[in-house]
Coordinates of C-alpha atoms (C1' of nucleotides) in Angstrom, one line a residue:
Chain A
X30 CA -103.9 -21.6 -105.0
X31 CA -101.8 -22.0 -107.9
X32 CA -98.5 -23.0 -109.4
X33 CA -96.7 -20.3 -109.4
X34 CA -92.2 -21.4 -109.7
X35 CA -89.9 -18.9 -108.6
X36 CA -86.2 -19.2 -109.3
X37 CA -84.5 -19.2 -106.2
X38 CA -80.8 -17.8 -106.2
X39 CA -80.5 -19.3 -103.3
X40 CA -80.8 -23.1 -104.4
X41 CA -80.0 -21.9 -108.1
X42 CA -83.3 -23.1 -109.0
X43 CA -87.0 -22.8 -109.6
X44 CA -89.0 -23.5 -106.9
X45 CA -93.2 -23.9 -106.1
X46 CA -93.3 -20.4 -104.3
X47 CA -95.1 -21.0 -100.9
X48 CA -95.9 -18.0 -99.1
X49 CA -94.8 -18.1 -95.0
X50 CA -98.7 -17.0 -94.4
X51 CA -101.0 -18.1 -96.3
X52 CA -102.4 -15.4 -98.9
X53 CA -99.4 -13.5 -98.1
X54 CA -96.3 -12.3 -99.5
X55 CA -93.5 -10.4 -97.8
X56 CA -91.3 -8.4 -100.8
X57 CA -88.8 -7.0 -100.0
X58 CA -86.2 -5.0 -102.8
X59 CA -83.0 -2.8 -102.7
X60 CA -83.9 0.5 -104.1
X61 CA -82.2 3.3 -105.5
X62 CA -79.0 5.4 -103.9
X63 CA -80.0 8.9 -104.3
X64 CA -77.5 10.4 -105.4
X65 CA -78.2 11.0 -109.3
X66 CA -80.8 10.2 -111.4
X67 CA -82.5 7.1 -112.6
X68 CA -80.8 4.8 -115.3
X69 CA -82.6 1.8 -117.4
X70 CA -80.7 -0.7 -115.3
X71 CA -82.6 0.8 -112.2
X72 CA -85.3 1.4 -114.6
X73 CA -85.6 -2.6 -114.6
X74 CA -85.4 -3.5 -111.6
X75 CA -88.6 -0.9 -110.8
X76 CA -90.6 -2.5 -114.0
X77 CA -89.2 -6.1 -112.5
X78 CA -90.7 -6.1 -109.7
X79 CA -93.3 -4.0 -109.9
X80 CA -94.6 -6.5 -112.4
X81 CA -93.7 -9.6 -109.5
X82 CA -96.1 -7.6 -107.4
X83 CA -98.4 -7.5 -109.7
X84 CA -98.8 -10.4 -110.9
X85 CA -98.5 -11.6 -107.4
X86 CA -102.0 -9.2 -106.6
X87 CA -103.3 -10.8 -109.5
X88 CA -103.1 -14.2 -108.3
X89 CA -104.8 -13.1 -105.0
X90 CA -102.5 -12.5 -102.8
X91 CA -101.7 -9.7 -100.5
X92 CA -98.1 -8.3 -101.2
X93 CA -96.6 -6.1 -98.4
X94 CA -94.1 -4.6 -101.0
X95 CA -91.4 -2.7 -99.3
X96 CA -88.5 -1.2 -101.3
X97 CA -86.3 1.2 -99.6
X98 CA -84.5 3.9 -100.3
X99 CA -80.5 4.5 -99.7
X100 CA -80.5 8.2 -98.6
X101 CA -76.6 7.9 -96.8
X102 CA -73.5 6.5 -98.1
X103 CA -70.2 7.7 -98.8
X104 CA -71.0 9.3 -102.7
X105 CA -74.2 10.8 -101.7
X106 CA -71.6 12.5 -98.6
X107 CA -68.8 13.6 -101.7
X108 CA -72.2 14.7 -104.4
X109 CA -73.2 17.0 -101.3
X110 CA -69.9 18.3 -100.6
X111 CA -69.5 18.9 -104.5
X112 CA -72.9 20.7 -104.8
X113 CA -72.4 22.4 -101.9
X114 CA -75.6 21.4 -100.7
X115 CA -76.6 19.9 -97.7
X116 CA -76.8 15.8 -98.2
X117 CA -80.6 15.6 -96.9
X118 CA -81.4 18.0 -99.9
X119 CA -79.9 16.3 -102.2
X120 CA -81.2 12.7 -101.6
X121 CA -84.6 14.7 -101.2
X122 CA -84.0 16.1 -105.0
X123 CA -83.5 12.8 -106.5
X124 CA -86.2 11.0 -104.2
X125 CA -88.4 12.9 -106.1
X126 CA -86.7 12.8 -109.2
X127 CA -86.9 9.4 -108.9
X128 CA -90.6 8.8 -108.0
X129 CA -91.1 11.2 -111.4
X130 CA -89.3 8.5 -113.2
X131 CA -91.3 5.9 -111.6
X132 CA -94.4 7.1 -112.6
X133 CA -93.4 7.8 -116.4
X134 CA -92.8 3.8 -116.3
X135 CA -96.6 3.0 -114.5
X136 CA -94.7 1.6 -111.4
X137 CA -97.2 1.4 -108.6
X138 CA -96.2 2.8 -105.3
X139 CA -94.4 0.1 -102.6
X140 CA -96.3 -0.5 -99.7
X141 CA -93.5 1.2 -97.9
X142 CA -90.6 2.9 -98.7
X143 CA -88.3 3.1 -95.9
X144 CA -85.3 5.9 -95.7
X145 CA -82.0 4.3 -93.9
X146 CA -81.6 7.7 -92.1
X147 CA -85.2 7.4 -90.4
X148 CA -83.9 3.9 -89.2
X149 CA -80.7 4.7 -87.5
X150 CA -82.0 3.8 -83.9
X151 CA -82.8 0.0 -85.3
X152 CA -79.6 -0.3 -87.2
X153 CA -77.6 0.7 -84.1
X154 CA -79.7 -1.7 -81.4
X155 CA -78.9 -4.2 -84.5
X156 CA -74.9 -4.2 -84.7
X157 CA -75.4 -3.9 -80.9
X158 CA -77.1 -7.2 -80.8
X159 CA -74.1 -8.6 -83.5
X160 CA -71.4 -7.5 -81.2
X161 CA -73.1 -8.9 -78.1
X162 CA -73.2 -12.3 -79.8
X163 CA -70.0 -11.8 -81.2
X164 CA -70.5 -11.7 -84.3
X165 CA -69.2 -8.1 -85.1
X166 CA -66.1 -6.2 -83.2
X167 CA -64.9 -2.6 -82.6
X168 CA -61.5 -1.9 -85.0
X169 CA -58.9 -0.4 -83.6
X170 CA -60.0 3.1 -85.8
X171 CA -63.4 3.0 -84.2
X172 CA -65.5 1.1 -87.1
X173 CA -67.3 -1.7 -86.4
X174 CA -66.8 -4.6 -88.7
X175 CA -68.8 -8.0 -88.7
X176 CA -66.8 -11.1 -88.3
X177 CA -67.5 -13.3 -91.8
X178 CA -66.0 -16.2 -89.9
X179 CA -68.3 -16.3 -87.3
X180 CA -71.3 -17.3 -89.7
X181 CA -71.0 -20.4 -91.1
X182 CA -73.3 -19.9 -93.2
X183 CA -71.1 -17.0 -95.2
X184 CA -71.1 -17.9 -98.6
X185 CA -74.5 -19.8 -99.6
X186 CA -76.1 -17.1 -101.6
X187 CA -73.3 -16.4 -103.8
X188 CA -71.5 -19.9 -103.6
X189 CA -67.9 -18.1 -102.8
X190 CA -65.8 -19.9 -100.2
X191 CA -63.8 -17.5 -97.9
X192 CA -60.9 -19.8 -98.4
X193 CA -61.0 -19.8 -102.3
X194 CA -61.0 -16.1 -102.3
X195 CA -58.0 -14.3 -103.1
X196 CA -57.9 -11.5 -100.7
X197 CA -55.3 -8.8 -101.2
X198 CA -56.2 -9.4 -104.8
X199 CA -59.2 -7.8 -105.8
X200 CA -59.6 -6.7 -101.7
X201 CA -57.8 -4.3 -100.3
X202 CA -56.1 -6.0 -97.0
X203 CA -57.4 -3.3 -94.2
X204 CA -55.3 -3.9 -90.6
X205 CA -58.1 -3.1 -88.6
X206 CA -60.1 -6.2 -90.4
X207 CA -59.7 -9.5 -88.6
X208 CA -60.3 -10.9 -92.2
X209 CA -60.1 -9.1 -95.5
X210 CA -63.8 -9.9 -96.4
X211 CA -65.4 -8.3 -93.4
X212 CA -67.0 -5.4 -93.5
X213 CA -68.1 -2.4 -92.0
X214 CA -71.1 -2.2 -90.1
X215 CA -70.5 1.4 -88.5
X216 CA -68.6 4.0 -89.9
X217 CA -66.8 6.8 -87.3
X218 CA -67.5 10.5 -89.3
X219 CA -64.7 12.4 -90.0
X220 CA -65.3 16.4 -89.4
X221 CA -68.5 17.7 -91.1
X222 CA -69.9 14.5 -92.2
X223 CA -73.0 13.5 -91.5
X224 CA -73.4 11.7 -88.0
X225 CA -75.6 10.2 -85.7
X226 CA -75.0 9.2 -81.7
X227 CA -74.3 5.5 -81.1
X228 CA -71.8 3.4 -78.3
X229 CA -69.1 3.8 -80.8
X230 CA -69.3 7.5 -81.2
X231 CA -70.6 9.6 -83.7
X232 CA -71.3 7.8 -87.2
X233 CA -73.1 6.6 -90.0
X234 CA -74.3 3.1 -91.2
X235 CA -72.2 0.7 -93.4
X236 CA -73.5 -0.1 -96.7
X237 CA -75.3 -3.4 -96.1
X238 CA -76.9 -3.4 -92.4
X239 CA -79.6 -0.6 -93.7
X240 CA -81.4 -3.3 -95.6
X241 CA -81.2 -6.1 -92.6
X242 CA -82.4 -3.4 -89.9
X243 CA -85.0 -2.1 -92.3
X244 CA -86.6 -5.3 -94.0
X245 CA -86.6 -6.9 -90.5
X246 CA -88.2 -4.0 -89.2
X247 CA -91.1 -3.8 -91.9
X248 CA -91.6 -7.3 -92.8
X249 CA -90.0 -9.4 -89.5
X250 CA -87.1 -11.9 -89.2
X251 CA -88.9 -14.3 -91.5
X252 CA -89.9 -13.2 -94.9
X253 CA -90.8 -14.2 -98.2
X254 CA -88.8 -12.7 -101.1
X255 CA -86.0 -10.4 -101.4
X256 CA -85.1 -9.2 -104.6
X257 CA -82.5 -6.5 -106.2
X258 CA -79.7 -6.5 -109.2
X259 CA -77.7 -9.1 -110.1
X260 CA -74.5 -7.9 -108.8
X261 CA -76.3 -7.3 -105.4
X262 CA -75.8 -10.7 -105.3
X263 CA -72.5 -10.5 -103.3
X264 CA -71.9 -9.1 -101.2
X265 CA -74.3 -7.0 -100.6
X266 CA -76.9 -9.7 -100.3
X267 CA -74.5 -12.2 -98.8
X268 CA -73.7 -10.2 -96.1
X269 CA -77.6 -9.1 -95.8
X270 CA -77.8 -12.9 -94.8
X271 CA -75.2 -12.8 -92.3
X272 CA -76.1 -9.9 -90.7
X273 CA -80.0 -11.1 -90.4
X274 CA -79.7 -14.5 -89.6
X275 CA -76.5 -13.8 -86.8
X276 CA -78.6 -10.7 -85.0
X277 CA -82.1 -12.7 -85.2
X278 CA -80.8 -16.3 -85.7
X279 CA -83.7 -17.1 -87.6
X280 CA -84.0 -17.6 -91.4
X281 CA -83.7 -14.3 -93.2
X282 CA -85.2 -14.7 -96.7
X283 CA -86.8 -18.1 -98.7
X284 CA -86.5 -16.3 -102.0
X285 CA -84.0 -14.3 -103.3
X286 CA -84.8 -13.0 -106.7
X287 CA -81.8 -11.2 -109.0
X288 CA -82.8 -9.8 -111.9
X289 CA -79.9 -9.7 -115.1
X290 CA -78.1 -6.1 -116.5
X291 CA -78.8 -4.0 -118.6
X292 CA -76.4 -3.5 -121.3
X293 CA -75.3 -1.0 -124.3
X294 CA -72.6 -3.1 -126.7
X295 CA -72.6 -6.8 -124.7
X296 CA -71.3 -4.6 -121.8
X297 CA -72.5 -3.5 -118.6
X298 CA -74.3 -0.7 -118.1
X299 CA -72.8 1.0 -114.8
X300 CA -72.0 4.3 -113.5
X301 CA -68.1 3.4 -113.2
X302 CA -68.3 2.3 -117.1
X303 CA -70.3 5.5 -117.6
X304 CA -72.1 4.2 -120.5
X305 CA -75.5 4.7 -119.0
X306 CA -78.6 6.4 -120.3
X307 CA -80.7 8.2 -117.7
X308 CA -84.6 7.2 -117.6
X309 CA -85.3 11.1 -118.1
X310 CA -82.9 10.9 -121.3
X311 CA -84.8 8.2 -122.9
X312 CA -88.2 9.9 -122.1
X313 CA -86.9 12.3 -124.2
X314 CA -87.6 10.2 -127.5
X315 CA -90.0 7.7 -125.9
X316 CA -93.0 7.0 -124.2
X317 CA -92.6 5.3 -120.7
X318 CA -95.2 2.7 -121.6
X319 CA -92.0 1.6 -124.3
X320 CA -89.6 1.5 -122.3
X321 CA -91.8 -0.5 -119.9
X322 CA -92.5 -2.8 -122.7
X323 CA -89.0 -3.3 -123.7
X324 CA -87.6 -4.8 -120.3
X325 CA -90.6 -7.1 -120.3
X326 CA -89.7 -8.0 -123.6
X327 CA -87.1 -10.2 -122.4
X328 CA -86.9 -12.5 -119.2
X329 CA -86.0 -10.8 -116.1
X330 CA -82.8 -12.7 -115.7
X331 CA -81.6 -12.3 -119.2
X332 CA -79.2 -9.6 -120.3
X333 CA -81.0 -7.4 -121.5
X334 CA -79.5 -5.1 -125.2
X335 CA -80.5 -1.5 -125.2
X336 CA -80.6 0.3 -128.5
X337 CA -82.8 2.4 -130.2
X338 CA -83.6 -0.5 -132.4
X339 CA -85.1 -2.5 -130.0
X340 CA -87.5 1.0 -128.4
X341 CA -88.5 1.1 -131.6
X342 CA -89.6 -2.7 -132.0
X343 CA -91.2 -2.1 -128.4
X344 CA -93.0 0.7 -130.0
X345 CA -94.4 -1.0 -133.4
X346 CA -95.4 -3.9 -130.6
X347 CA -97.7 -1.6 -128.6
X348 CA -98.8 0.0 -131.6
X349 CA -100.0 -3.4 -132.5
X350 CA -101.6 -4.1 -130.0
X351 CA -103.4 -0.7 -128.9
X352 CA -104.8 -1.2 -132.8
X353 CA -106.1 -4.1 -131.7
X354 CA -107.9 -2.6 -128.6
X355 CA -109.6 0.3 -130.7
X356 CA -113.0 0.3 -131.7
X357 CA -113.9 -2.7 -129.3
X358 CA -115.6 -2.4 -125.8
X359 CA -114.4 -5.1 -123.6
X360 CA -116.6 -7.1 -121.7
X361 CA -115.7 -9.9 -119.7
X362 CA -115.8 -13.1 -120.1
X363 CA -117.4 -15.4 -117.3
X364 CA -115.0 -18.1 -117.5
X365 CA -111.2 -17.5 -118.0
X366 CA -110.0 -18.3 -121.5
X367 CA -107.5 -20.0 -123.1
X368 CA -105.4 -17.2 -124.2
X369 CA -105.6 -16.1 -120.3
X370 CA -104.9 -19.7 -119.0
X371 CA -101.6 -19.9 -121.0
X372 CA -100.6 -16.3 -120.4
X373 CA -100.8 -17.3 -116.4
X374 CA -98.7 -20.7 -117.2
X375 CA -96.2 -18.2 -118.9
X376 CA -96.3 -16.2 -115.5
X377 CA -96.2 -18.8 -113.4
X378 CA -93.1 -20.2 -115.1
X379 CA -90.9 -17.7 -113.2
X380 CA -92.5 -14.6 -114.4
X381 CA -91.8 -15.5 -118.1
X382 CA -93.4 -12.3 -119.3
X383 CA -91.8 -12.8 -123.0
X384 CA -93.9 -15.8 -123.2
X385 CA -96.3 -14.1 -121.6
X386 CA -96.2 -11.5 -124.2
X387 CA -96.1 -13.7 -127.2
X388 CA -100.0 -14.8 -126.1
X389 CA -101.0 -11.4 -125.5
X390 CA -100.3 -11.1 -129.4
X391 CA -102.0 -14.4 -130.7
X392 CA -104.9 -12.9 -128.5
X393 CA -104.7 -9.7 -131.1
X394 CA -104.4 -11.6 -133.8
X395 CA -107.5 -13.6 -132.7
X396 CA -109.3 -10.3 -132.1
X397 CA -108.7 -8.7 -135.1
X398 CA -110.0 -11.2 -137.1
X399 CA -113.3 -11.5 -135.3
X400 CA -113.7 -7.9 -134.9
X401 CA -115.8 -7.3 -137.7
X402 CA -116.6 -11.0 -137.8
X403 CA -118.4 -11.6 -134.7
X404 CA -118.1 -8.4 -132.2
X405 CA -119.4 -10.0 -129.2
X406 CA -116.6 -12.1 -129.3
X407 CA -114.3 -9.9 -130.5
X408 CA -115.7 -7.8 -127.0
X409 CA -114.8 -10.7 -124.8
X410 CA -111.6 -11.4 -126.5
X411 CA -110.9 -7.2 -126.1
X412 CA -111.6 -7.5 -122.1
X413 CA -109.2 -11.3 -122.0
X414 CA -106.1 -8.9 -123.6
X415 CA -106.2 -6.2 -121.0
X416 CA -106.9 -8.9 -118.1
X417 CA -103.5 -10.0 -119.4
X418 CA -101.8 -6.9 -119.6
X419 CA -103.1 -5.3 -116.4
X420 CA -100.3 -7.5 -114.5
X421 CA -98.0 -6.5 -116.8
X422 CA -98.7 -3.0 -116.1
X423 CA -99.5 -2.6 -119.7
X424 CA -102.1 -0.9 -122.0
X425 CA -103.7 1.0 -119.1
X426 CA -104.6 3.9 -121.6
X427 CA -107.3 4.5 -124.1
X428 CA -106.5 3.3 -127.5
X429 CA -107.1 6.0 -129.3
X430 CA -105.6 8.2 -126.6
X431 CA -102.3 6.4 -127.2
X432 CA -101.7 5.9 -130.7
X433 CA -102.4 10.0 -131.1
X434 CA -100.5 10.7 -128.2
X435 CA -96.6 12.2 -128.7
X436 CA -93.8 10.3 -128.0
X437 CA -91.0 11.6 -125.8
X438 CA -90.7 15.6 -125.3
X439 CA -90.9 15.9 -129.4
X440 CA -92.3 19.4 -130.9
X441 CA -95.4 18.1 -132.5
X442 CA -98.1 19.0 -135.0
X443 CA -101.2 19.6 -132.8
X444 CA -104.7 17.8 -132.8
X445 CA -106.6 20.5 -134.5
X446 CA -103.9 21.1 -136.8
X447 CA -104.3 17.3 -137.7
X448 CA -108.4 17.6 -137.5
X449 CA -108.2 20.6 -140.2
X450 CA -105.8 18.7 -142.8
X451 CA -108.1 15.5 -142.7
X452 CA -111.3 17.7 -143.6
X453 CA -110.0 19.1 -146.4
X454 CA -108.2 15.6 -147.8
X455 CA -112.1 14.9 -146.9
X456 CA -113.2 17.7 -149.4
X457 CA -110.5 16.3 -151.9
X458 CA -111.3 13.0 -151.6
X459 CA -115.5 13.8 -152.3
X460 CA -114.1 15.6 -155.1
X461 CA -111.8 12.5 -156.0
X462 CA -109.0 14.8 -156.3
X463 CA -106.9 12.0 -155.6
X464 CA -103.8 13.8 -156.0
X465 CA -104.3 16.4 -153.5
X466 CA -105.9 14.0 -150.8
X467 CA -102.6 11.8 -151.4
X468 CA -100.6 15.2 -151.3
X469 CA -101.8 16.0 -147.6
X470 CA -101.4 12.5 -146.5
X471 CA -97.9 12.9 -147.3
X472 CA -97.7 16.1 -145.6
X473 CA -98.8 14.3 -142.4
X474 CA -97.0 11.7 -143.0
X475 CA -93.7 13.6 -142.6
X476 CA -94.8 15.0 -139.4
X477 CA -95.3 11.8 -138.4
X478 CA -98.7 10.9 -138.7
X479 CA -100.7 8.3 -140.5
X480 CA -104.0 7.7 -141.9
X481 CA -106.1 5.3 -142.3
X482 CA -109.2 5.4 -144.2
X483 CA -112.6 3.8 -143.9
X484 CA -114.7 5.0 -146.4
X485 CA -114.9 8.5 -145.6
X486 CA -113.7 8.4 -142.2
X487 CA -110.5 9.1 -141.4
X488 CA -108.1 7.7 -138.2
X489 CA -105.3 9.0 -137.6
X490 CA -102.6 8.7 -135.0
X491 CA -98.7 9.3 -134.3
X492 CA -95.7 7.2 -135.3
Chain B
rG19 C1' -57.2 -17.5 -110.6
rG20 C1' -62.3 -18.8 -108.0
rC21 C1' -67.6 -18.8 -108.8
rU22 C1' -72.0 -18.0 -112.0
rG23 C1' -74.6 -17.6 -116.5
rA24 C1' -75.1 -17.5 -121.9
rG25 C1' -74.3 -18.8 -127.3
rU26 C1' -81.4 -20.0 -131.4
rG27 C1' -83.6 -17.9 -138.4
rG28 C1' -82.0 -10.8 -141.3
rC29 C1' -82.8 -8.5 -136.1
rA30 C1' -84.9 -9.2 -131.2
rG31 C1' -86.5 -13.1 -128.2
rA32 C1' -89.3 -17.7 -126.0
rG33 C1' -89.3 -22.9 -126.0
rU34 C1' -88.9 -28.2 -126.8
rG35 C1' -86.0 -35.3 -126.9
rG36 C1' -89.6 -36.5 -132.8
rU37 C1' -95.0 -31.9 -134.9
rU38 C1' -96.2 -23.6 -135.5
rA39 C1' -93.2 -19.6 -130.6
rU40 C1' -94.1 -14.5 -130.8
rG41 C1' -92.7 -9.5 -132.6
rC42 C1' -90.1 -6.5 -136.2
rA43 C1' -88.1 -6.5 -141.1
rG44 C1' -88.6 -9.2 -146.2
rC45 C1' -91.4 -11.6 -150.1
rG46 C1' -96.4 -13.0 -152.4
rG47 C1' -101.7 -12.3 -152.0
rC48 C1' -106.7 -10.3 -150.1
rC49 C1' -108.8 -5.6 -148.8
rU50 C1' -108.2 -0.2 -150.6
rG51 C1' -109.2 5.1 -155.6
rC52 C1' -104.1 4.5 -153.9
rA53 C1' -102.4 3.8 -149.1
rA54 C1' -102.4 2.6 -143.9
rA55 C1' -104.2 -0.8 -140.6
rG56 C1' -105.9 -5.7 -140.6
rC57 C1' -106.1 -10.7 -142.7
rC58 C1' -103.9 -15.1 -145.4
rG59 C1' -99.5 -17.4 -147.2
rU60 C1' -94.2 -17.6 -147.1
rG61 C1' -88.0 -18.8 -144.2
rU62 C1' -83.5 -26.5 -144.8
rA63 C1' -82.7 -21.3 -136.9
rC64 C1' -80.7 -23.6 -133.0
rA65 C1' -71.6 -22.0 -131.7
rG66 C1' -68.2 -26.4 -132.9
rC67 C1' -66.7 -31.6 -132.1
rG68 C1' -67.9 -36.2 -129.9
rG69 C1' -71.4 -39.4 -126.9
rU70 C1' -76.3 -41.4 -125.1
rU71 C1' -80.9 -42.5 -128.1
rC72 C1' -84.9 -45.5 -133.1
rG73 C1' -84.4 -40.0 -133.1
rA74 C1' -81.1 -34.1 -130.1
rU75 C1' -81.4 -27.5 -131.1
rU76 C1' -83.3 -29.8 -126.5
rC77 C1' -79.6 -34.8 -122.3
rC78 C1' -74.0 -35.8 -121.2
rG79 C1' -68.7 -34.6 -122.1
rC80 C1' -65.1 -31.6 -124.3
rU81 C1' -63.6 -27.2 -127.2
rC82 C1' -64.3 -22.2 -128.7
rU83 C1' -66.6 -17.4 -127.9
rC84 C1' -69.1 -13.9 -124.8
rA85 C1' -71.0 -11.7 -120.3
rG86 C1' -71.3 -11.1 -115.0
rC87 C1' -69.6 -11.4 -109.7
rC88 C1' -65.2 -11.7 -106.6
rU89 C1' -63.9 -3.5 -105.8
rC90 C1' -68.7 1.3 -105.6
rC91 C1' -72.7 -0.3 -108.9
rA92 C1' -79.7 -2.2 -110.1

RNA sequence: GGCUGAGUGGCAGAGUGGUUAUGCAGCGGCCUGCAAAGCCGUGUACAGCGGUUCGAUUCCGCUCUCAGCCUCCA
């Protein structure tokens, strides 16, 4: 079907990706916590993998996409408590906050998007089935913990060794654990938390058994790919494994996908460093479609360098290439050409979309050459650039539409305003009153647009 | 301390055992009333030191530097 390689943290390398059913793929990523608004770091993991899944359609198959959604854990408990508000209403406010976001960056919908809280009858019957095979015990406070040392197989996705880990170190030693490193599976509420019914009284869910209960739930024991943030890696992931594989004893997951940070200055970007930039911040001074364009810029596993610098190289890029797409009608081409053949390879070398990128551009170049050369090429050529960027989620809007559009929430100069100016430079220029034709282009120009002249026509559009 | 990963031209960022990444910026030219856009041309880049090789930025070893995980985090 194809060649697609997927790099597998799992065996720390690529791999032919061969689905469990044929035509089938079974995705499965870690969502938000909604407790605040979106950052870029969650920003790329949405573009990420929304681009996996996309790419993933394009190659045929089907892709039941589930991505869930984190709606109780101990900060969303103390942001309630601090808002005064109750915790469903909150994680309901930045659900939607978050789906907003998720749209400003043309991330399609998941096939599902799964709450823990609507789960809490599959989680239980699942630590249920962990203590029955022994696998998880009842502290002596009432929590119940999973045993690491009853799974052998603790440690593969992360490659740490229990015994090589310093506990008391960096973990706190807790006396109800049997070992420092497990952890909890259900958590006993103190007075006026948040609680549901269960053997061990009233509680909530631990941190990691959500994502086992709920990706077994929606896409069985067995699946294809499981993806999420680098530092998801362990333990959350780790002990997704442990969990899945002890309650089911089947194989979890054959693919597990981590996609690298974000960062601002070679560091992290993180709420505990608190040098993040909310999605809704950066919206502010650019278009979604930019900041979209930006993390694909790089590989997914790569760090990846915020700065204005690079939104604004993401912005010259699209300009360039939404240039490229005006005046042309695309028309397809009835065999797949080389500029879409070697954007695919790019792809299908673990979702290399910088590579992938870099043909989308000598596809531009080639266009704009052979626009006013041979159109009916050019047309073709038109139709092979957005076949390429359709997977990328890229240059879904009218050319013309974007280059005049405003970026970010910027008080702008409007359309007719614009129209009027460029009629009488029009008079000026019939007149060949140079200087004041050249005088109201550099009135536009400081409010940010530019024109472009052809003959007596006149483009314009916004920097 | 344990375990990962990375160091590429002015910047960003792919890739490769010997031949062009790509984008932005710069420089020269074409086009234009002048511009803009576009096109053409243009850069002794691959952290350091050894090794393997006819040949290494690409493979191996060491050194240095940086980042991440091991604690909530995408």
């Amino acid at each position: 079907m194809n060649s697609l390689q997927i790099f597998n943290t799992l065996s720390r390398k690529k791999e032919l990706f061969k689905p469990i059913k044929e035509g089938q793929v079974g995705l499965y990523v870690c969502g938000m916590t909604v407790y605040d608004f979106c950052h870029i770091g969650h920003a790329r993991v949405m573009v990420v993998f929304d681009t996996v899944v996309r790419y993933l359609k394009h190659l045929g198959y089907k892709v039941h996409y589930v991505r869930n959604i984190t709606d109780i854990d101990d900060k969303i408990i103390v942001r309630a408590l601090e808002a005064n508000e109750d915790f469903s209403q909150l994680t309901q406010r930045f659900i939607d906050e978050m789906h907003q976001d998720e749209a400003s960056l043309n991330v399609l919908k998941p096939s599902l998007e799964p709450l823990a809280t609507k789960f809490i009858d599959n989680i239980v019957s699942m630590i249920q089935t962990l203590i029955d095979k022994q696998h998880a015990y009842v502290g002596s406070n009432g929590d119940v913990y999973y045993s690491v040392e009853s799974f052998t197989g603790y440690g593969q996705l992360s490659g740490c060794k229990l015994d090589d880990m310093n506990a008391g170190e960096r973990v706190e030693v807790d006396e109800n654990k049997r070992n420092p490193f497990d952890f909890v599976l259900w958590k006993s509420a103190k007075v006026g938390e948040p609680a549901w019914l269960s053997p061990w009284g009233e509680g909530r869910p631990g941190w990691h058994i959500e994502c086992s209960a709920m990706a077994t739930c929606c896409l069985g024991n067995h699946f294809d790919i499981h993806g999420g943030g680098m530092d998801l890696q362990f333990p959350h992931h780790e002990n997704e494994i442990a969990q899945s594989e002890a309650a089911t004893g089947e194989k979890f997951v054959n693919t597990w996908m981590h996609n690298g940070f974000v960062r601002i200055d070679d560091e992290k970007m993180s709420k505990s460093l608190g040098n993040f930039f909310t999605v809704r911040e950066v919206l502010k001074q650019y278009r979604g479609e930019e900041i979209r364009f930006f993390v694909l810029s790089s590989h997914y596993r790569s760090p990846l360098n915020y700065s204005d610098e690079q939104l604004n190289e993401s912005r010259s890029a699209l300009e360039r290439l939404y240039t490229a797409l005006r005046n042309v009608a695309p028309v397809q081409n009835t065999v797949k050409s080389d500029f879409v053949q070697r954007f695919e390879a790019a792809m299908n070398d673990d979702f290399n979309s910088a590579k992938a990128i870099s043909v989308m551009f000598e596809c531009a170049n080639e266009l704009n050459k052979l626009k006013t050369r041979n159109p009916e090429q050019a047309s073709l050529l038109a139709h092979d650039l957005l076949t390429m960027a359709d997977p990328l989620g890229l240059l879904n809007q009218d050319p013309e539409a974007y280059l005049q559009s405003t970026a970010g929430s910027n008080e702008a100069m409007s359309s007719d305003d614009i129209e009027m100016k460029i009629a009488q430079r029009l008079q000026a220029k019939t007149e060949k009153n140079w200087g004041l034709a050249d005088q109201i282009r550099d009135e536009l120009k400081e409010q940010g647009v530019v024109l472009e002249d052809k003959g007596l026509e006149t483009t314009w559009r916004r920097q």
